[in-house]
Coordinates of C-alpha atoms in Angstrom, one line a residue:
X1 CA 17.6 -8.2 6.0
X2 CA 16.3 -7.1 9.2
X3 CA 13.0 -8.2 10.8
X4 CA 9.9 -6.6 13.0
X5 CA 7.3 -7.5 14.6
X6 CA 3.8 -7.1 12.7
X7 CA 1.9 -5.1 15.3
X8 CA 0.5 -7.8 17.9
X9 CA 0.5 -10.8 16.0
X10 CA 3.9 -12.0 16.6
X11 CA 4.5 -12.6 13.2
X12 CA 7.8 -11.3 12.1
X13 CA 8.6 -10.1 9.0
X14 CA 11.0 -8.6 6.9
X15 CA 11.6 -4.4 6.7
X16 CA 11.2 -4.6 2.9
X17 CA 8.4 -6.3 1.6
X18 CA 8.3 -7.6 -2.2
X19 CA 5.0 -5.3 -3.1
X20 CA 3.7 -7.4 -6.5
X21 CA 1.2 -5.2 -8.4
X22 CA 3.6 -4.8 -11.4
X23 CA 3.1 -8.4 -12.3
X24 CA 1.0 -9.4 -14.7
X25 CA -0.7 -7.6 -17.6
X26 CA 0.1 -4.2 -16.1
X27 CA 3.7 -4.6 -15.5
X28 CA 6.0 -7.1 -16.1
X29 CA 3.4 -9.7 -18.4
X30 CA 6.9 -12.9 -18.6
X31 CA 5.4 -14.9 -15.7
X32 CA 8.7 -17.1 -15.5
X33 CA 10.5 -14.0 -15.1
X34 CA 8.7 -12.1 -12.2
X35 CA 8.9 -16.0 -10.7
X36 CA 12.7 -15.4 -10.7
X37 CA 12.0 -11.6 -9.1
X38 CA 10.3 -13.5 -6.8
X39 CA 12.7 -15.6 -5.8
X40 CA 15.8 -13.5 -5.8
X41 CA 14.1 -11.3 -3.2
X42 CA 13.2 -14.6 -1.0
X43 CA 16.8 -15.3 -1.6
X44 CA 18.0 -11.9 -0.2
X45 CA 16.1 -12.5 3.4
X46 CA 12.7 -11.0 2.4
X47 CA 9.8 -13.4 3.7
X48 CA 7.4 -10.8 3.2
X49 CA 4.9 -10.8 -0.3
X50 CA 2.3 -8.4 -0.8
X51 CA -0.8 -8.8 -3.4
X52 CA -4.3 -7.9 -4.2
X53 CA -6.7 -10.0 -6.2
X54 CA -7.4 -6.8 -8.6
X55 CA -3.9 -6.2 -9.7
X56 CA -4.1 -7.5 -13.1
X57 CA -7.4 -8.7 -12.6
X58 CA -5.9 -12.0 -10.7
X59 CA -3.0 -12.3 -12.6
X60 CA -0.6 -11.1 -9.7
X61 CA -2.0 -13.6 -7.5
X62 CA -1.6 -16.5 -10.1
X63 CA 2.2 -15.8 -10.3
X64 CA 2.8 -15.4 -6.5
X65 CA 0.9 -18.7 -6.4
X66 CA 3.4 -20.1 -8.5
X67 CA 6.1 -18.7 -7.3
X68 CA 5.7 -20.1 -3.7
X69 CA 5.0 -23.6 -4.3
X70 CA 7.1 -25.6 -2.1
X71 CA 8.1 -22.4 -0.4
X72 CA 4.8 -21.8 1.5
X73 CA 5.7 -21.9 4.9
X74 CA 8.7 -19.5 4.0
X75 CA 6.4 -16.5 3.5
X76 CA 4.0 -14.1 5.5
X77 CA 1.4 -13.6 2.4
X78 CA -0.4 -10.5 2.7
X79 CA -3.4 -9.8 -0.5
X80 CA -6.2 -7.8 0.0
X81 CA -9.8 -7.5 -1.2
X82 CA -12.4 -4.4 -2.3
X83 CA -12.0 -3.6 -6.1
X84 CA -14.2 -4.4 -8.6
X85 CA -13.5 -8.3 -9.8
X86 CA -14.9 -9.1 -13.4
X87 CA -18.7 -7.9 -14.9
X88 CA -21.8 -8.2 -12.7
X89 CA -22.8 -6.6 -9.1
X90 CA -22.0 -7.6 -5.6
X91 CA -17.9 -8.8 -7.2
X92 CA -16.7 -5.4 -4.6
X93 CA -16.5 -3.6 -1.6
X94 CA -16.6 -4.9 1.8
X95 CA -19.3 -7.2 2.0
X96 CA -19.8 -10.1 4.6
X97 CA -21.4 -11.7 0.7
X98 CA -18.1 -10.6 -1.3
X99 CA -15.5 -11.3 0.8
X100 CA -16.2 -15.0 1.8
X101 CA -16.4 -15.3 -2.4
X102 CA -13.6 -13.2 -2.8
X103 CA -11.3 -15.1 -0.1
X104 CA -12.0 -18.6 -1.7
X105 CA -11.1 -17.0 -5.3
X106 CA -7.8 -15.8 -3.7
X107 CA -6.8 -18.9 -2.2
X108 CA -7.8 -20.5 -5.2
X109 CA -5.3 -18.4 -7.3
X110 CA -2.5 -18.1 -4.5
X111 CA -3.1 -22.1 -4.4
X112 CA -2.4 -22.2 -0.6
X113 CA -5.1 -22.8 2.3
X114 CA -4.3 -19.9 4.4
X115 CA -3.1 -16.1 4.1
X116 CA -1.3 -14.7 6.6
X117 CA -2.7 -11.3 6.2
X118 CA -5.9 -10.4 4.4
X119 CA -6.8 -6.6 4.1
X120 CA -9.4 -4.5 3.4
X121 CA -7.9 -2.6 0.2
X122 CA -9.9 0.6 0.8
X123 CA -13.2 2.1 3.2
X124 CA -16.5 1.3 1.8
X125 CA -19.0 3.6 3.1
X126 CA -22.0 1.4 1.9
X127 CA -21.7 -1.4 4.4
X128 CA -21.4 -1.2 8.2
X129 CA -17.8 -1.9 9.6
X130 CA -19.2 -3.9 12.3
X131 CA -20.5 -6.7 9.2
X132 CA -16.6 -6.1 7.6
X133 CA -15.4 -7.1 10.6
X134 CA -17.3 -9.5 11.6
X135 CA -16.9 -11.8 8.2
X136 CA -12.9 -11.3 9.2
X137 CA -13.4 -12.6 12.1
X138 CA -15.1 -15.5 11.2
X139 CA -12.2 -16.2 8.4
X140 CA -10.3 -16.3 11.4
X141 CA -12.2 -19.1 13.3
X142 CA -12.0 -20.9 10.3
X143 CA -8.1 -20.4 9.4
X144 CA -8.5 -19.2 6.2
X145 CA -6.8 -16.3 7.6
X146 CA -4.1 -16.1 10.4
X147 CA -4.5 -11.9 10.7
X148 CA -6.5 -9.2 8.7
X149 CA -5.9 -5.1 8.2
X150 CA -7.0 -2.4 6.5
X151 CA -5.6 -0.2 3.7
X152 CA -5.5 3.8 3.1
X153 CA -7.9 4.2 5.8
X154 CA -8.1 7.7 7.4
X155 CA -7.1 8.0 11.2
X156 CA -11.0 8.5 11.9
X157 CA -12.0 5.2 10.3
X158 CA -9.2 3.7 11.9
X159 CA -10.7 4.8 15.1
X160 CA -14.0 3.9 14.3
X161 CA -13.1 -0.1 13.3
X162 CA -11.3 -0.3 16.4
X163 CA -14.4 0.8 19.0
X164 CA -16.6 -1.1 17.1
X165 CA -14.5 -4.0 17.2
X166 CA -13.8 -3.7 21.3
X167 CA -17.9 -2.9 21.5
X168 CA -18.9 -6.1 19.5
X169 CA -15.9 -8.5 20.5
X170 CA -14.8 -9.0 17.3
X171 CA -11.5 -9.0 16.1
X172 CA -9.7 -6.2 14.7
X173 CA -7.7 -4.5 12.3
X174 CA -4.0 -5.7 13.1
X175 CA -2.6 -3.7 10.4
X176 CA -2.9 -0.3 7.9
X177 CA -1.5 0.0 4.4
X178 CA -1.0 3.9 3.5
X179 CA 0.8 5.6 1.0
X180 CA 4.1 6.7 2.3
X181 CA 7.1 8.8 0.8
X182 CA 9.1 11.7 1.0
X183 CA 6.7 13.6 -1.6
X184 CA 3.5 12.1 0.1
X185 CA 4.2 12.6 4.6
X186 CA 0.6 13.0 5.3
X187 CA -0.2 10.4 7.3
X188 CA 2.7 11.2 9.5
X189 CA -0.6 13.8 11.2
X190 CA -2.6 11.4 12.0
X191 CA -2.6 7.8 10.7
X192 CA 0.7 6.8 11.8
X193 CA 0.4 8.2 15.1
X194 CA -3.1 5.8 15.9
X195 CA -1.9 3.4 14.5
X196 CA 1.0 3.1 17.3
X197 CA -2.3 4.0 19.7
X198 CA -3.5 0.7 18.9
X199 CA -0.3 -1.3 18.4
X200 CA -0.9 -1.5 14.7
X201 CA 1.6 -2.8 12.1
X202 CA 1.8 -0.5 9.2
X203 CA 3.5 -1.4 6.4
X204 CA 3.5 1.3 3.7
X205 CA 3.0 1.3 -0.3
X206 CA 4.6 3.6 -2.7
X207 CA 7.5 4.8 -1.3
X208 CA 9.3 5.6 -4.7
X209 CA 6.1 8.0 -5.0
X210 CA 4.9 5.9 -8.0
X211 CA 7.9 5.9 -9.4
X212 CA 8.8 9.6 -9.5
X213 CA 11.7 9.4 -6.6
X214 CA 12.9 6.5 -9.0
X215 CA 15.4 8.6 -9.8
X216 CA 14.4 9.1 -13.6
X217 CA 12.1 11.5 -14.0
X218 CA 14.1 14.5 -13.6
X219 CA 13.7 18.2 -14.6
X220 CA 14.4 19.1 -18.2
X221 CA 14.5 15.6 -19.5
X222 CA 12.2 13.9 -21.0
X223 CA 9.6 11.7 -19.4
X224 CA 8.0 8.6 -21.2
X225 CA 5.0 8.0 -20.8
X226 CA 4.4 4.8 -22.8
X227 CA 5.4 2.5 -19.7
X228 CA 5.8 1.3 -16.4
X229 CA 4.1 3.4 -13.7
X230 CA 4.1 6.7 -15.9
X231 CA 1.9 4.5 -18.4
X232 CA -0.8 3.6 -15.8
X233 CA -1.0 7.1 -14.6
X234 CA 0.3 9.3 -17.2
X235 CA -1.0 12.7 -15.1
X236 CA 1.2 12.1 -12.4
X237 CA 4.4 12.4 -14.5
X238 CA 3.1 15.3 -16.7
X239 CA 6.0 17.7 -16.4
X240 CA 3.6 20.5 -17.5
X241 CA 1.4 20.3 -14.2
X242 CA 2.2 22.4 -11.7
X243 CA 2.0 19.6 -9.2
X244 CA 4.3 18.0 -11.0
X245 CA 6.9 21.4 -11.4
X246 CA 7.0 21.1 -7.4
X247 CA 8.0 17.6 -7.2
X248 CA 10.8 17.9 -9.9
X249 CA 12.4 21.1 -8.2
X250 CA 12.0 18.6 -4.9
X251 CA 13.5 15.3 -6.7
X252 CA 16.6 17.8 -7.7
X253 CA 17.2 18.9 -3.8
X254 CA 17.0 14.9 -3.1
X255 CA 19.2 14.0 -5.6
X256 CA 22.1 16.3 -4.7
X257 CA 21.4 14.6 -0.9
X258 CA 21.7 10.9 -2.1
X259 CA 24.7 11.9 -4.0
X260 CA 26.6 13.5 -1.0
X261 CA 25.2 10.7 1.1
X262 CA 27.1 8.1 -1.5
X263 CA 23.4 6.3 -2.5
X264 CA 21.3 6.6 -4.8
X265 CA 17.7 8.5 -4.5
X266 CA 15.8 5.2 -4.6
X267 CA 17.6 4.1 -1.8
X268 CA 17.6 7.4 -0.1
X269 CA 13.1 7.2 -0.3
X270 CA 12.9 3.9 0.7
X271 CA 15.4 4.1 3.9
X272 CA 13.4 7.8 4.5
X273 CA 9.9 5.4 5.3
X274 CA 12.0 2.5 7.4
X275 CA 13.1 5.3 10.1
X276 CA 10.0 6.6 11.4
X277 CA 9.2 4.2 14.3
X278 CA 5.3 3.5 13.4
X279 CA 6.4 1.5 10.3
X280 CA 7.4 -1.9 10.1
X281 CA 7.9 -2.8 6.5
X282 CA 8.4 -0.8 3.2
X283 CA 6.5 -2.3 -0.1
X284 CA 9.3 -2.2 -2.8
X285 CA 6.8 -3.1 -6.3
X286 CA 9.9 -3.6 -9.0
X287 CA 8.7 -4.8 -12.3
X288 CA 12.1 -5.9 -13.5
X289 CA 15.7 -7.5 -11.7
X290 CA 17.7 -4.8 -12.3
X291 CA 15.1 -2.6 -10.4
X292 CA 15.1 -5.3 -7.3
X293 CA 18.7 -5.4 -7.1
X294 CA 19.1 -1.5 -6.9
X295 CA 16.1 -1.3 -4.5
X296 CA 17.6 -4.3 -2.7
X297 CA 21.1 -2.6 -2.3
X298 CA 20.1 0.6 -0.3
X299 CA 18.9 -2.1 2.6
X300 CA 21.3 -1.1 5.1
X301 CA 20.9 2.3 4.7
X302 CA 20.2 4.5 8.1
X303 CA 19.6 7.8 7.5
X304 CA 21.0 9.9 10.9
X305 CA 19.6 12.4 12.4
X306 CA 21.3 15.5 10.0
X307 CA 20.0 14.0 7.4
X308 CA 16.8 13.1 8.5
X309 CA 16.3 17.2 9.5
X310 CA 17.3 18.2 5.7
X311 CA 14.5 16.2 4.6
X312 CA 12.6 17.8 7.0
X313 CA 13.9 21.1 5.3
X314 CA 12.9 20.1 1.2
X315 CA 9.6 18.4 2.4
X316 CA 7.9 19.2 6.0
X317 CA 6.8 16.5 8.3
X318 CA 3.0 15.7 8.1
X319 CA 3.2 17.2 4.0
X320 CA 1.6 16.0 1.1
X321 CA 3.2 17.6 -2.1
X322 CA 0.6 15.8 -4.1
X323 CA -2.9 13.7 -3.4
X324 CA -1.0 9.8 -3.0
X325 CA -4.0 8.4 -3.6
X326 CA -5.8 8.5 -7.0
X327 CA -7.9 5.1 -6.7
X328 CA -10.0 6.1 -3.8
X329 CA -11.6 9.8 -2.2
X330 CA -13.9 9.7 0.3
X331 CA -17.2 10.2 -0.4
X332 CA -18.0 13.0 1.5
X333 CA -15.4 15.2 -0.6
X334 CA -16.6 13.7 -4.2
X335 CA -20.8 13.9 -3.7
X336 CA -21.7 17.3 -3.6
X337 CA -24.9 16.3 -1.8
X338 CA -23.2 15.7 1.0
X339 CA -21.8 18.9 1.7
X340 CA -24.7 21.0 0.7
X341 CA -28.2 22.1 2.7
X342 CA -31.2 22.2 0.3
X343 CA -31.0 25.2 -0.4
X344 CA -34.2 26.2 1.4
X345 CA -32.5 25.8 4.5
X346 CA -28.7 27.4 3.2
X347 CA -29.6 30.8 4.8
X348 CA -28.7 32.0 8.3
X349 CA -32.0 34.1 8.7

């Protein structure tokens, strides 16, 4: 396993990171077994582990707690913070008040006293980024903390955190966490490009495409949609949408590439992400061994240049065949209000 640099931190970690939202009550529920996932990945070189304290409502922390005891000082842990946690208000968003509960309810479950990286899971347009920042900072000070980032941001908010953090002398985002495949190459416009700007690690989620470059959802065969990803998100593996018609004719043209190439398609997306020189690390999420050790054995894959320009060809650069991001849409797209006059004052005369 190879290791980068995480932007300017100096922290060095590996290319594939063990992404860990498909344990727990979502995923794989055997807690002993996604222990072992756990540690066969350590095994293979990856010091990398990425979490959230909503995925599985804790749960996912619990186990990578678990799974690291007596291994601490082995791992750069990344979770992150912004979903709804349990009943009640004020348990989400980006809060100087939720986060400093939030943080001590991660380290709780992770049972360490530090994480490496703590990120902002997604924008929250109801508190200022100079108070999200500034709470981060102060975790910081207090080395709860070692770095903190920010997750599906767009390039603008990106922008934003980083003046306001250079205005107020506060520290800033060191990190982004976007969506990233072969199917979803938007951020290649604009994200990934300010992000080396600023010198910002980006490690990206998703690169299988939720599971559709997985290599078994192909056209004409069935598709179940009982479990793993297809079960949380059963729309995105309809093969009657017409989205979804697109990226099976696509998954057919990347399949006949892996197999010339000698790899599979899983290893094929994954080494696609690793090459473009704004990322640093690659979130692999299995939910079972067998899906690690296929995952794990496409790691020395470089993709040159010719086939690099065929993807190009099926998918082109700065292309999203389909909306990567179902959790989160900006506000300004979803509330009508905000894209309308009163209508007194629609008129141009």
């Amino acid at each position: 396993m190879r290791y980068r640099v995480l932007g300017g931190t100096g922290i060095e970690v590996s290319v594939h990171c063990l992404g860990t939202m498909m344990f727990g009550s979502v995923g794989n529920s055997d807690h002993e077994d996604s222990i072992r996932i756990i540690h066969a990945a350590l095994g293979q070189g990856i010091n990398f582990v990425d979490t959230a304290d909503m995925y599985s409502g804790g749960e996912s922390e619990e186990i990578v707690g678990k799974a690291l005891r007596g291994r601490r000082d082995e791992v750069v842990l990344a979770t992150k913070v912004h979903f709804q946690m349990g009943e009640g208000r004020n348990r989400s968003g980006n809060s100087r008040r939720w986060i400093l509960r939030a943080v001590e309810e991660s380290l709780k479950r992770l049972g360490t006293d530090w994480i490496d990286l703590y990120q902002v899971h997604r924008p929250d347009h109801t508190t200022e980024i100079e108070e999200t920042l500034s709470v981060l900072t102060d975790l910081v000070s207090q080395g709860k903390i070692r770095a903190f980032g920010c997750s599906t941001f767009p390039a603008e908010e990106i922008v934003e955190a980083q003046h306001v953090a250079e205005r107020r002398a506060l520290g800033r985002f060191r990190t982004e966490q976007p969506p990233y495949s072969i199917l979803a190459r938007g951020i290649e416009t604009s994200v990934l490009p300010v992000c080396q700007r600023y010198g910002m690690g980006v490690l990206v989620w998703s690169p299988l495409a939720s599971g559709f470059l997985s290599g078994k959802v192909r056209k004409d065969r069935p598709v179940d949609l009982s479990t793993g990803r297809a079960a949380l998100n059963p729309g995105r593996f309809d093969p009657s949408l017409p989205v979804n018609i697109t990226k099976l004719e696509i998954v057919e043209q990347l399949v006949e590439l892996a197999d010339g190439l000698g790899c599979t398609l899983p290893e094929l997306a994954v080494a696609f992400t690793v090459a473009h020189p704004a990322v640093t690390s690659a979130i692999i999420g299995p939910r079972t061994m067998e899906q690690l050790d296929g995952l794990l054995r496409g790691a020395t894959l470089a993709l040159d240049d010719a086939t690099l320009d065929r993807i190009d060809e099926i998918v082109p650069p700065g292309t999203n065949v389909y909306q990567p991001d179902g959790a989160w849409r900006s506000p300004v797209l979803t509330d009508p209000a905000r894209r309308r006059r009163p209508v007194p004052d629609r008129a141009a005369a």
